[in-house]
Structures are given as C-alpha cells and as structure tokens.
Amino acid sequence: MTVRVGVIGAGMIGQDHIRRLTEVITGAEVVAVTDIDADRAAEVAARVGARAVATGADLIGQPDVDAVLVTSWGPTHAEHVLAAIAAGKPVFCEKPLATEAADCLRIVEAEQAAGRRLVQVGFMRRYDSGYRELKSILDAGGIGAPLMVHCAHRNPSVPESYHSAMAAQDTAVHEIDVLRWLLDDEIVAVQVLAPRRTRHAHAELQDPQIMLFETASGIRIDLEVFVNCQWGYDIQCETVGETGLARLPEPARATVRSAGTTRTAVPQDWRERFVTAFDVEFQEWIDAVAAGEPTGPSAWDGYAATVITDATVEALRSGRTVGVDMKDRPAFYAGGAR
Amino acid sequence: MTVRVGVIGAGMIGQDHIRRLTEVITGAEVVAVTDIDADRAAEVAARVGARAVATGADLIGQPDVDAVLVTSWGPTHAEHVLAAIAAGKPVFCEKPLATEAADCLRIVEAEQAAGRRLVQVGFMRRYDSGYRELKSILDAGGIGAPLMVHCAHRNPSVPESYHSAMAAQDTAVHEIDVLRWLLDDEIVAVQVLAPRRTRHAHAELQDPQIMLFETASGIRIDLEVFVNCQWGYDIQCETVGETGLARLPEPARATVRSAGTTRTAVPQDWRERFVTAFDVEFQEWIDAVAAGEPTGPSAWDGYAATVITDATVEALRSGRTVGVDMKDRPAFYAGGAR
Amino acid sequence: MTVRVGVIGAGMIGQDHIRRLTEVITGAEVVAVTDIDADRAAEVAARVGARAVATGADLIGQPDVDAVLVTSWGPTHAEHVLAAIAAGKPVFCEKPLATEAADCLRIVEAEQAAGRRLVQVGFMRRYDSGYRELKSILDAGGIGAPLMVHCAHRNPSVPESYHSAMAAQDTAVHEIDVLRWLLDDEIVAVQVLAPRRTRHAHAELQDPQIMLFETASGIRIDLEVFVNCQWGYDIQCETVGETGLARLPEPARATVRSAGTTRTAVPQDWRERFVTAFDVEFQEWIDAVAAGEPTGPSAWDGYAATVITDATVEALRSGRTVGVDMKDRPAFYAGGAR
Amino acid sequence: MTVRVGVIGAGMIGQDHIRRLTEVITGAEVVAVTDIDADRAAEVAARVGARAVATGADLIGQPDVDAVLVTSWGPTHAEHVLAAIAAGKPVFCEKPLATEAADCLRIVEAEQAAGRRLVQVGFMRRYDSGYRELKSILDAGGIGAPLMVHCAHRNPSVPESYHSAMAAQDTAVHEIDVLRWLLDDEIVAVQVLAPRRTRHAHAELQDPQIMLFETASGIRIDLEVFVNCQWGYDIQCETVGETGLARLPEPARATVRSAGTTRTAVPQDWRERFVTAFDVEFQEWIDAVAAGEPTGPSAWDGYAATVITDATVEALRSGRTVGVDMKDRPAFYAGGAR
C-alpha cells in the first residue's frame, strides 16, 4: 500500500522532505502541496507530479490525502495539526508541535478525544543509529543507573536573526527530546549559565550558553549550546552511570595523516550529520502509518518539549533555576509506544 | 518511472535484494521471480505480489520485465547475463560475473556488440561511504601519488565448505575490485604468502593468507585475508602516498568505558558492516537504469576480477609470483563511466 | 651540585618521594628523615643511607639539609613551611599548603618578608605532558579565547573515611590549581550540583558532584567529581574557545581487538596515570633549587587553592553559588614565574 | 653505588647519552671521554667534569672506569667491545654491535669465554612502554598464538648520504630486534618488495621498501620502510594472532578541533618519539650493571640483527627470498635473560 501524503509548507525543509518521500524512501507518494506562496506550491508540486491546493484546510480535506506533513511556519502548526486530527488523518508535524504550550495541550486533548494516535512530531535524533546504540546500551544496563549526562550542541555559525531564546527553542530542543527518550525520565528543572560571549556572535546574542537540567529521578544534564563555534556541526552526548559511561559515536570519517598531523573531517551542517536519521524517520513513519498508527515522538512529547523550552528561556532571562510546570502525563501516552 | 525488475535466484541473497528493492529503495518493483526450486520461487514471489516463472529465459522474455537481477548459483551467471544482453535488457549480476574468464570475455564481447552498457556487476564496496571518502581524498591529491596499500579482510569464521581458493574467489575479490577503482590502476602480478595456520580453521584450509599485488604503475598492495579470525568482520584499508596516508573509517560505534576498559563493538558480519552500501548500490542502479544505462562496475570489471582472482589462486598453489594475463581494455570500457 | 634534602613525614607518599629523589631523578640526595613515628623514620632513613632526626624543627636546622620536603599530615604543613622559611631554606610542601586559609596567608607574608621564593606546592598536574601540551596550544591561540572548560575527575572507589567535603579538598583541588594555571585566570565563584547518588558510595557521601566554577574573565568550568565510578582513574579536560576546542590526551595504551570488541585499558590509580608527572615535578624542583629558587606552584597558588576549596565546600553545603573571598595578589607573585 | 662510565665517541649521540647519564638518570657518573677528534673530547668532557683521554684502549684501561659506553663510528665498535670484554668491563654498544657478522661472532665467543654477560646492545625499542605493553598482552595470551605482524617505520626525510641498504641496516634493524624479542621467535628468511619510488627521495634510493620476514614458527611479518614520507616519524606495529590483534599505541597527544577538522600532532623525529625509552634503557642498564650484569639486548641479539640485516640487503639487491644463515644459539644465550 502506498501512503499518499499532502504537504503543508513548501519551503526549504518542506522541499527536502518531499524529495525524501519521493526519491529516497519507499511506500509513499506526494499527491498535494500547499504553501502561503501559491506560486511556490505550484512549482514544487509540479516537480513531483502532485497538485497544488489553496490552503491547509483544503489539502487536509482532499479524499486522496492519506496523511499530512506539516512543515509550515511554526506559529501555524497548531491549526493544521488540529484540523488533521479533526479529519481523522495521521499528521507528521515538524518541531515545534506548537509555539505555545497551551496549543500543544489542545492538540493532546483533541488526539485523546479522537481515541487513537494520529500525531508524530519531527524529533529525528531518535532515529540516529548512534543515539539508538546508546539507548540499547543504557537499556541493557551497560552503564548501570544513569546519573549524569554531558552534552554539546555546536553549530559553525547562525544568521543575525538568531536570538538568545532560540538557543533553547531551536537548538537545545533536540537534546531535550532525545534525552527524555534516552533516559526514559522527565526534566523537572533547568538553570542556564551565561559564559563570556564569543566575539563571533552578534552583540545581542548570548552565545555560548550552558543549560543545566535536572530530571525527576535526580539525573543532572549539562548541555553546552554554542552556535557560532566556527569549527563545525558538532554533537556530543556522554552518559555517565553507576558503573560505566557511554558516548555517542563520532561520525565515521577517513583518517588522513600528512604534514605533521593526523586528522578527520568534522561535519559542517545538520543535513550532513543527520541525513540518514531523517531518512529512517520518514521511512518508519510511513511504514507505521501504513500499518495503523504512528509510533514515533508523540503529541505529548511535543507538549513536553515546548514546556521545557519555555522554562529554559525563562531560566536564561532570570538567571535562576526554573521549575518545569508540566501537567501529569495522561494514561493515553503511557509507555514508550505513545 | 518505476523500473520493473525480474529476479533470477531466490536464495538468501536474492531474497535480501528483493526486500531491498521492495521496502528500502524507491523507483523499483519486483514483478517476476524464478529459482531452480520452483516452490521457493512461488513463495518468495507471493510475498511481494510478483509472479513466479519457470526459467531464467522465460523471465528475461517477459514484456513487463524492464531489468534483470541475477543472484543464482555462480556457474549459471554467464548464461543469464548473455540472455539479458541478447534481449537488450539491463542486467545486474551478483559477483562473479562468470566463474570462467572465457565466459566473462564472451559477455564483454556481447555487450560491445549490443553497442551500449547493459551489465553491472555487484561489487558493492564502491558504494560504501568510507571508500568513497577515501577515493575523493586520493583524487584530490590529499596523499600525493599512491605508492602502497595495506589491507585486511577478516571474517569471524567460515563453514567447512570454504576452501583455500575461496580466499581469493569469494573474499579478496571485493578488495581486488575496489582497489582497481580506488587507485584507477590495473593489477598486473600477484604473490601469496602462507603464514602459519590458525588452529581455528579446518585442516585443509590455508588461513590466513597474505596476498601481494603489484599494479601497472608499481603500487604494491598487501592484503591479509583471515577468515577465521574469531573477533569479527573487520575490513581495513590504508593507502600510503608520497605525502600522506588515508585510512578507511572504522564503523561509527558508541564508546563504552567500564570495568577497566574503554571499548567499541566490532561488526560481526558483512550485512551489518555494508548494509548501507548495498542500499546505495541498488538505488543508484535503479536510478541509472531509469535514466538510460548503468554506471557502476562494468562487465570489464567483472572480467578483470575473474582474471586476477585466477592468478591469485595459482599464486597460492605454486608459491610463485604470477603475472595477470589480461586482454587490453577495449575503448568501449575506457574511463570511469564504463 | 647535589641538593641535600631533608624529608618531614615518612608515610606512603613520603616514602614514594624518597624513592623518587634517590632512584629516579638526578642531582638530589636524601640526608635526613623525620616522622611522628620515630621507628618508621629510622627504618626509612636507613634504607637510603640517611639519618633519622627527632622533629621537623631539628631537621630543618641541620646544616647539611639544603632543602626541605614536607609530606606530613596536612594540619602540620603550615608549621614546617614557616620554619623552613625562617631558616631561609627552600621547601617543597605537598598539597595542601595549609588546611586553613589564614595559615596560607601567614606563609605568603613570611615568604614576601624573606624577599625571595622559597616555597613550592605539590600540584603535579602542571608537570604532566598532556596538560603542558594543552597549555601550549592555548597560549599559541590554537582555540582562540577560552570560554568554557569541561572536566571530569573519576576514581574507581574511595575508602569509608572519605567524606563529601573531600571531593573539593582532596580531589577537585588538582583541577582547581591546574585550571588557574592553564587559563591564567582566577576563579571567583562556585556552585555545586548534587546528582542522584551512586549506590556504590557509602550513605553519607554525596557522590558524584558537579562543580561549576566561574573565572574573573567569565569562563565557565564544569567539573564532574565521581570518586566511586568503578571503572578506573579517569581524568578528562576539554577546553572550548572562540574558534576551537582542545582536549587532554588519553594515556597511550595498546589497542586490542578480540571477542567482538576493540578496547584499551583505563588506568586504575593516580600513580599509574601521573607517575611521569611526579618524576618531572621533582626533577624540575631540584634543578630550580640548585639554580637559585623554585619556579613551580607558589605559596600564593597554595593559598588560592585553599580559599577556592573552602568556597566549594560551602557551595555544596548551602546549595548556593558562593563567591570566592580572595585577597588581591601581591606584586611579589605576579606573572607565571611566581 | 655510582657506576662510573667511560664514553668512546663524543658525537651527537654520544653527547646525548652523556647528558642522559649526567642529568636524567640516577646512579651514574661520566668520568672519561674519548673521541677521534681530541678537541671535541676535551670540550665534551669538560662540560660534565670528566677528563678526556687519548684512545678507546686508554679509556677502557682507566681504573676508575667501571663500565664503557661505545657510541663511536660503527666500523670501530667491534674493536672497543672486544677490548672491554678483555678488560672484564661491562660495555654498552650502540647498534650495530659490529658492521660485519664475523666480528659479531668474535664478540659472542669472547663473551662466552669470559664466562659472564658483559655486553649490551643499544636496541631501545624494548624499553618503550608501548612495546612492553604489547609484549605483556602477547605473553598473557591476549591474542592467541601470533600469526602475522604488520609494521611501518617512517621518517619525514633522510639526507643524501642515506642509501638503499641503510633501509635495512639503520632503519629496519630496530624492528628486526624488537620483533625477535616481542615474538620470542627467530627470523629465518626475508624478501624485499620495491614499490614505485617516491619523488621525494634522491634518484639512487629505493624508497619505500616493503620487507617480508618469515620466522621459524611460520609467522609472517610485513614491514613498510618509508624514509621520506614527509609527514612525520611514524612507527606502527600490529600483531595478529589466532583470536585477536594488538596494536602499538599512538603517542598520547592532545586532540584539537578547529576549522573543520579534528586532529593530533605526529612526532617529527625519533628523539621526540622514543625519548622516554632511551631514558629507561640507560637507567635499567646502569641499575643492572650496579647489580651484577646487563640484562638487555645481548651480543647474540647484536649478531642476529647483523645477520638478518645482511640477508635483507641481499634480498633487496637480488629481488629474491633470502634465507638467514645464522649459527645455532649457544646455551649461554638461552632464555630471555641473555
């Protein structure tokens, strides 16, 4: 069975996912595309033999759209996801699920009312083979009970439009999700340290930041977010447990020895670093949709990420430790499966 | 356009490729399957909604078979490949192209007579991201002119049926192909050293072996083939040039530190080690067929591998350096493209 | 010229240094030994052809004692160091210089009054080739201006007598000194996080601890202290600057590949890890004393370490960020040389 | 007890060892120096408070010379070593023991006639902590019975005076000795492959060379000797056994990540790479001499190295496999101790 996908948002990421659904993975077909820019929608749709439609609502309503992919501007996510739920159609929403925690909650409630999982949020780290190996080591007791996690998320540089809150909202949000999943634990408090700023950031930006998270069971996580590090896209994760530590693999790269040094290349952007994770994420989503319902990061995970992100932004602003004010997890979302 | 594939040979490798064509890559469909065991053909075909046909000749003749995949027993390869060429259909043949050099030559001549490339041979190392990175480093002059290559091909163990000549025919053949491609040079002579045998091999088997190849330009290659090494499936390749060396990456694996050691896991078989290379190999083959003609390892490469393999077996048997008796390369196969 | 050394304290560390002065380094001779246990002093002295004397004061007064080594119980350090200064003799004092900051200040003042450097404190990390390479990289601008440092100090286990304050006083004190030297910056504030405790520590002990230091220039340091980590003696230091990062080398160990893993051994104690650093420390001290005056960690460094350690203990106790209440550095101790 | 050493040969290496005996190790004193250049002898002797003497014979005859160090020109070694044996004095001879195998045999016979070990040859690799770790792994059965060894010995460049035979005599001789010791096995045959030459060598020099050694038990060793590799002084040794492999550690160096690469420095010369091994070698020699007799590489090891080196030169010249024509090992030299 081929899953026929309608895509809301034909910007850079939308186009990349359309290419992925069309050329890379199997079992999917893009049948409809919409975008705030109708010309762009038409052009992108034409490339893959799909049709352009006027609005997200139109697209969701098309009878041959089996599943919806939302890659539009963040503030519009909630509206489209809620419409898809109302139509009873599976929907994959790029992060964030919604920019406001209240909207995330509305989605969580709508999905529960619908009685089955329809929503998956685009946290692709869970599909990276390195994080999966780490999780299998932890789950097998390979390091004993986890006590601490040391992480870094580094980008070579960011545009002028990147502001200090985005370090949490756009950057750390990936670690926030993947660590909740890796540790099977909830983040309950956060503090942000502001080191001396790099001269390679614009004047308004606090870069780097050190985020300190505490989980319900008392695990302490430190996360360096450094988005103008100059040297590359560099993701580190070291989990320390009662009897051992396990570290995320470095990307496999050839070793070159010449002119007095031994060296390997560092990836320069997230596409290069996580391209396979994206492919796996979409293949598994399509397979799960074809089989019944999505099994990846849930609406609840999307809600949790937004609440924790909000607390992180407040922690940076206030300089204080901020508790995460999260609702109790509904039974509907219990277990890893939801 | 979907490429409709007919598969000759539904054994373990055939089934794996059928899964790959069906579930992993995009743009392909398996429409017909044949096997010497008709029941197995029927069963495997049914799984993917294809039909079973009686013989390879029948399969090649089906109007809806756009391209042929040959994964049957080695000695039958030549017959099927020649039939596909006669039918003007692209054919992907698992290695070896043919067990006899004379048959490889017949294929090379038939393809030239057909006037366009139809044949691709299943040397998947060229599709591994590590070897590709190595080639890009060499091609960019990153180590200067290559002078030596140090390689190892290790398997944890082999069955009783594996005999000494298979170290060249089944195992080293992968290095033989990938080194010809990597260095863009031809192997002209070979010598085989017989170290003290491991007690973990059966009595008739010379294991390990050290194969010493010389290329037309004078590059020296040493290749350790050790198929009962016990510890894992371990592929090494270090190229040494006038100004530097470049080494194939180790697979990316998590680092674990506990109980007094720091360690990473070693892959245990070739599927685990090269799964992505196989996926890329088939995606690129399907894409190339859809676009016109295959661009991967050619019939000429298949011929060369068989001739060099034969010389290697003779070198082991005789204990002497054996020259490789290869025809001149036809203009048809000039350049990397053919 | 041979430097004739008198040793105060013939316990385990004292004996190890006596062996070092006698058997490993050149240019030194141990002529006198004292210990609170007179029998032990006699026995240890006899082994190296030295004489035992009754008290530290006696030892310092011996005409043939050119330099004094203090390795007695911490609370007695100040008294011996002050006596050596009064006698105008160079004195090497194992850490801490004094257990009370007030006593450290008295030493600092006495040394200034003496008008020349006599005191060196036993912070041996500065003599480790790895830290020295790190410092040379930083000093050469290899990572730009430092912004953050991520450290870990792990021991396999500690005895029951080890209490929570010792994580700062005995363990982190090495990082406190070496980071001040590495960064050429002063620590001004500290906070301590208390992760969930390992079950491998005794009930009273907060283990692990995460110490967060801030320097005068705004560099942020995080230091994991984990003294019951089970797996080994594991020292990590990663410095992150505006344009790069530099990481302390792992000890050079053979790589072994067998039984499905690739691995290296982790050192099991500080002697194994830093044996060469101790040798270099003492050779350089003896050479410097022979040449005029010591050039290693000064009395001021000893004072600073004690003040920062005190603040760290208070930060753990209070759960709050604690400012480091340090005097202004006298001109006498300006520059790396003092 | 201080061992009083007389040094024959005050060139670069002699001066370095004099510095080592004087400033680095303990228990030794240089009392006399001789050199073919009397002025140089006088100057070097004066530096360390020793006296210059006219000839090697004079030096060996001095009553206060307890032990002799020979670092003169290779062809003069035999004469001095034989004189030292005649005088009953321990003698440390830099490699080669003698340039002619016949002279080595005369030394071996003289030493046996003297009835106790007096001679140690300067093969310092056995004192490197990496090779020692490798040996302890092999001896403990960590890789099962050894079957193959893959080695490389690379120098950044050599002067014009370096000729093809020196690849064996001056360069590979270190591996020849250390592999005999590591494997506790004898080399019985050798073949040399001549790859395409690097353009960075002078016209007469065959560089690189691949030397293939076979041991009595059937172990196969391949050794790349590449003395104009440009990139550094790079020593590799990988031992492959029936159940595992063990590899010599890389020197411990800081990791730097900047400008798109992760890298470590490669040593640039043998002093940098093996400085500690030289120090340990001399400390152990002095300690052994003080305790009775030397325990390091023996006259027999010196003889074996010269015979194997001669066979290697002949193998390069002839292009054929050359058997090593070695006498039977006398019982006097049985066991690792002699």
PDB file of C-alpha atoms in Angstrom, chain C residues 69-197:
ATOM      1  CA  LEU C  69      60.270  18.249  51.673  1.00  0.00           C
ATOM      2  CA  VAL C  70      57.056  18.309  53.723  1.00  0.00           C
ATOM      3  CA  THR C  71      54.813  15.251  53.320  1.00  0.00           C
ATOM      4  CA  SER C  72      53.474  15.028  56.848  1.00  0.00           C
ATOM      5  CA  TRP C  73      49.804  15.224  57.920  1.00  0.00           C
ATOM      6  CA  GLY C  74      48.062  18.246  56.339  1.00  0.00           C
ATOM      7  CA  PRO C  75      47.373  20.201  59.563  1.00  0.00           C
ATOM      8  CA  THR C  76      51.117  20.232  60.332  1.00  0.00           C
ATOM      9  CA  HIS C  77      52.187  21.674  56.967  1.00  0.00           C
ATOM     10  CA  ALA C  78      51.999  25.351  57.925  1.00  0.00           C
ATOM     11  CA  GLU C  79      54.267  24.982  60.930  1.00  0.00           C
ATOM     12  CA  HIS C  80      57.008  23.223  58.945  1.00  0.00           C
ATOM     13  CA  VAL C  81      56.806  25.530  55.968  1.00  0.00           C
ATOM     14  CA  LEU C  82      57.038  28.604  58.179  1.00  0.00           C
ATOM     15  CA  ALA C  83      60.041  27.112  59.949  1.00  0.00           C
ATOM     16  CA  ALA C  84      61.776  26.427  56.654  1.00  0.00           C
ATOM     17  CA  ILE C  85      61.152  29.989  55.512  1.00  0.00           C
ATOM     18  CA  ALA C  86      62.513  31.266  58.807  1.00  0.00           C
ATOM     19  CA  ALA C  87      65.628  29.171  58.183  1.00  0.00           C
ATOM     20  CA  GLY C  88      65.907  30.550  54.644  1.00  0.00           C
ATOM     21  CA  LYS C  89      65.631  27.064  53.120  1.00  0.00           C
ATOM     22  CA  PRO C  90      63.664  26.057  50.027  1.00  0.00           C
ATOM     23  CA  VAL C  91      60.688  23.930  50.951  1.00  0.00           C
ATOM     24  CA  PHE C  92      58.503  21.678  48.825  1.00  0.00           C
ATOM     25  CA  CYS C  93      55.128  21.142  50.518  1.00  0.00           C
ATOM     26  CA  GLU C  94      52.671  18.508  49.394  1.00  0.00           C
ATOM     27  CA  LYS C  95      49.156  19.877  48.992  1.00  0.00           C
ATOM     28  CA  PRO C  96      47.528  21.473  50.845  1.00  0.00           C
ATOM     29  CA  LEU C  97      49.947  24.247  51.693  1.00  0.00           C
ATOM     30  CA  ALA C  98      47.840  24.619  54.833  1.00  0.00           C
ATOM     31  CA  THR C  99      44.393  23.420  55.784  1.00  0.00           C
ATOM     32  CA  GLU C 100      43.357  26.931  56.856  1.00  0.00           C
ATOM     33  CA  ALA C 101      43.409  29.890  54.512  1.00  0.00           C
ATOM     34  CA  ALA C 102      44.689  32.092  57.368  1.00  0.00           C
ATOM     35  CA  ASP C 103      47.764  29.881  57.689  1.00  0.00           C
ATOM     36  CA  CYS C 104      48.344  30.050  53.932  1.00  0.00           C
ATOM     37  CA  LEU C 105      48.302  33.834  54.220  1.00  0.00           C
ATOM     38  CA  ARG C 106      50.852  33.751  57.023  1.00  0.00           C
ATOM     39  CA  ILE C 107      53.131  31.724  54.773  1.00  0.00           C
ATOM     40  CA  VAL C 108      52.632  34.101  51.876  1.00  0.00           C
ATOM     41  CA  GLU C 109      53.522  37.013  54.110  1.00  0.00           C
ATOM     42  CA  ALA C 110      56.546  35.279  55.590  1.00  0.00           C
ATOM     43  CA  GLU C 111      57.865  34.455  52.155  1.00  0.00           C
ATOM     44  CA  GLN C 112      57.472  38.036  50.987  1.00  0.00           C
ATOM     45  CA  ALA C 113      59.261  39.202  54.081  1.00  0.00           C
ATOM     46  CA  ALA C 114      62.070  36.778  53.253  1.00  0.00           C
ATOM     47  CA  GLY C 115      62.317  38.572  49.924  1.00  0.00           C
ATOM     48  CA  ARG C 116      62.662  35.563  47.672  1.00  0.00           C
ATOM     49  CA  ARG C 117      60.721  32.481  46.658  1.00  0.00           C
ATOM     50  CA  LEU C 118      61.337  29.520  48.894  1.00  0.00           C
ATOM     51  CA  VAL C 119      58.042  27.630  48.768  1.00  0.00           C
ATOM     52  CA  GLN C 120      56.724  25.233  46.139  1.00  0.00           C
ATOM     53  CA  VAL C 121      53.412  23.395  46.498  1.00  0.00           C
ATOM     54  CA  GLY C 122      52.948  19.844  45.200  1.00  0.00           C
ATOM     55  CA  PHE C 123      50.441  20.379  42.413  1.00  0.00           C
ATOM     56  CA  MET C 124      51.876  17.896  39.948  1.00  0.00           C
ATOM     57  CA  ARG C 125      49.358  18.220  37.131  1.00  0.00           C
ATOM     58  CA  ARG C 126      51.323  21.178  35.768  1.00  0.00           C
ATOM     59  CA  TYR C 127      54.141  18.702  35.036  1.00  0.00           C
ATOM     60  CA  ASP C 128      52.024  16.252  33.048  1.00  0.00           C
ATOM     61  CA  SER C 129      52.956  16.286  29.364  1.00  0.00           C
ATOM     62  CA  GLY C 130      49.275  16.307  28.367  1.00  0.00           C
ATOM     63  CA  TYR C 131      48.380  19.419  30.362  1.00  0.00           C
ATOM     64  CA  ARG C 132      51.561  21.057  29.124  1.00  0.00           C
ATOM     65  CA  GLU C 133      50.617  20.353  25.532  1.00  0.00           C
ATOM     66  CA  LEU C 134      47.141  21.774  26.242  1.00  0.00           C
ATOM     67  CA  LYS C 135      48.675  24.919  27.709  1.00  0.00           C
ATOM     68  CA  SER C 136      50.991  25.367  24.744  1.00  0.00           C
ATOM     69  CA  ILE C 137      48.008  25.071  22.391  1.00  0.00           C
ATOM     70  CA  LEU C 138      46.010  27.637  24.388  1.00  0.00           C
ATOM     71  CA  ASP C 139      48.946  30.015  24.728  1.00  0.00           C
ATOM     72  CA  ALA C 140      49.564  29.817  20.968  1.00  0.00           C
ATOM     73  CA  GLY C 141      45.961  30.842  20.288  1.00  0.00           C
ATOM     74  CA  GLY C 142      45.062  27.415  18.927  1.00  0.00           C
ATOM     75  CA  ILE C 143      41.458  27.624  20.127  1.00  0.00           C
ATOM     76  CA  GLY C 144      41.040  31.402  20.397  1.00  0.00           C
ATOM     77  CA  ALA C 145      39.977  32.928  23.707  1.00  0.00           C
ATOM     78  CA  PRO C 146      38.819  30.181  26.117  1.00  0.00           C
ATOM     79  CA  LEU C 147      35.127  30.319  27.026  1.00  0.00           C
ATOM     80  CA  MET C 148      34.355  27.009  28.748  1.00  0.00           C
ATOM     81  CA  VAL C 149      36.116  24.007  30.211  1.00  0.00           C
ATOM     82  CA  HIS C 150      34.532  20.586  30.702  1.00  0.00           C
ATOM     83  CA  CYS C 151      36.367  18.356  33.182  1.00  0.00           C
ATOM     84  CA  ALA C 152      35.969  15.066  34.967  1.00  0.00           C
ATOM     85  CA  HIS C 153      37.932  13.587  37.836  1.00  0.00           C
ATOM     86  CA  ARG C 154      36.985   9.994  38.493  1.00  0.00           C
ATOM     87  CA  ASN C 155      38.356   7.408  40.908  1.00  0.00           C
ATOM     88  CA  PRO C 156      37.335   3.763  40.926  1.00  0.00           C
ATOM     89  CA  SER C 157      36.460   3.930  44.631  1.00  0.00           C
ATOM     90  CA  VAL C 158      37.339   5.625  47.908  1.00  0.00           C
ATOM     91  CA  PRO C 159      37.553   4.342  51.484  1.00  0.00           C
ATOM     92  CA  GLU C 160      34.813   4.848  54.078  1.00  0.00           C
ATOM     93  CA  SER C 161      36.773   7.717  55.619  1.00  0.00           C
ATOM     94  CA  TYR C 162      36.284   9.866  52.507  1.00  0.00           C
ATOM     95  CA  HIS C 163      33.556  12.444  53.197  1.00  0.00           C
ATOM     96  CA  SER C 164      31.687  14.871  50.942  1.00  0.00           C
ATOM     97  CA  ALA C 165      33.965  17.861  51.596  1.00  0.00           C
ATOM     98  CA  MET C 166      36.967  15.845  50.448  1.00  0.00           C
ATOM     99  CA  ALA C 167      35.597  15.881  46.910  1.00  0.00           C
ATOM    100  CA  ALA C 168      36.729  19.511  46.885  1.00  0.00           C
ATOM    101  CA  GLN C 169      39.647  19.377  49.327  1.00  0.00           C
ATOM    102  CA  ASP C 170      41.408  16.261  48.122  1.00  0.00           C
ATOM    103  CA  THR C 171      40.096  15.628  44.650  1.00  0.00           C
ATOM    104  CA  ALA C 172      38.948  18.776  42.836  1.00  0.00           C
ATOM    105  CA  VAL C 173      41.867  20.726  44.298  1.00  0.00           C
ATOM    106  CA  HIS C 174      44.050  19.336  41.494  1.00  0.00           C
ATOM    107  CA  GLU C 175      41.742  20.717  38.826  1.00  0.00           C
ATOM    108  CA  ILE C 176      41.397  24.000  40.713  1.00  0.00           C
ATOM    109  CA  ASP C 177      45.138  24.516  40.545  1.00  0.00           C
ATOM    110  CA  VAL C 178      45.764  23.260  37.056  1.00  0.00           C
ATOM    111  CA  LEU C 179      42.876  25.262  35.569  1.00  0.00           C
ATOM    112  CA  ARG C 180      44.057  28.516  37.166  1.00  0.00           C
ATOM    113  CA  TRP C 181      47.460  27.830  35.558  1.00  0.00           C
ATOM    114  CA  LEU C 182      46.085  26.594  32.247  1.00  0.00           C
ATOM    115  CA  LEU C 183      43.749  29.555  31.775  1.00  0.00           C
ATOM    116  CA  ASP C 184      45.951  32.132  33.524  1.00  0.00           C
ATOM    117  CA  ASP C 185      42.734  33.339  35.156  1.00  0.00           C
ATOM    118  CA  GLU C 186      41.269  33.402  38.671  1.00  0.00           C
ATOM    119  CA  ILE C 187      38.237  31.509  39.956  1.00  0.00           C
ATOM    120  CA  VAL C 188      35.755  33.934  41.523  1.00  0.00           C
ATOM    121  CA  ALA C 189      32.592  31.916  42.221  1.00  0.00           C
ATOM    122  CA  VAL C 190      31.460  28.345  42.577  1.00  0.00           C
ATOM    123  CA  GLN C 191      28.253  26.338  42.692  1.00  0.00           C
ATOM    124  CA  VAL C 192      27.908  22.594  43.325  1.00  0.00           C
ATOM    125  CA  LEU C 193      25.185  20.353  41.913  1.00  0.00           C
ATOM    126  CA  ALA C 194      24.281  17.131  43.689  1.00  0.00           C
ATOM    127  CA  PRO C 195      23.115  14.475  41.243  1.00  0.00           C
ATOM    128  CA  ARG C 196      21.350  11.349  42.338  1.00  0.00           C
ATOM    129  CA  ARG C 197      23.902   9.378  44.349  1.00  0.00           C
TER     130      ARG C 197
END
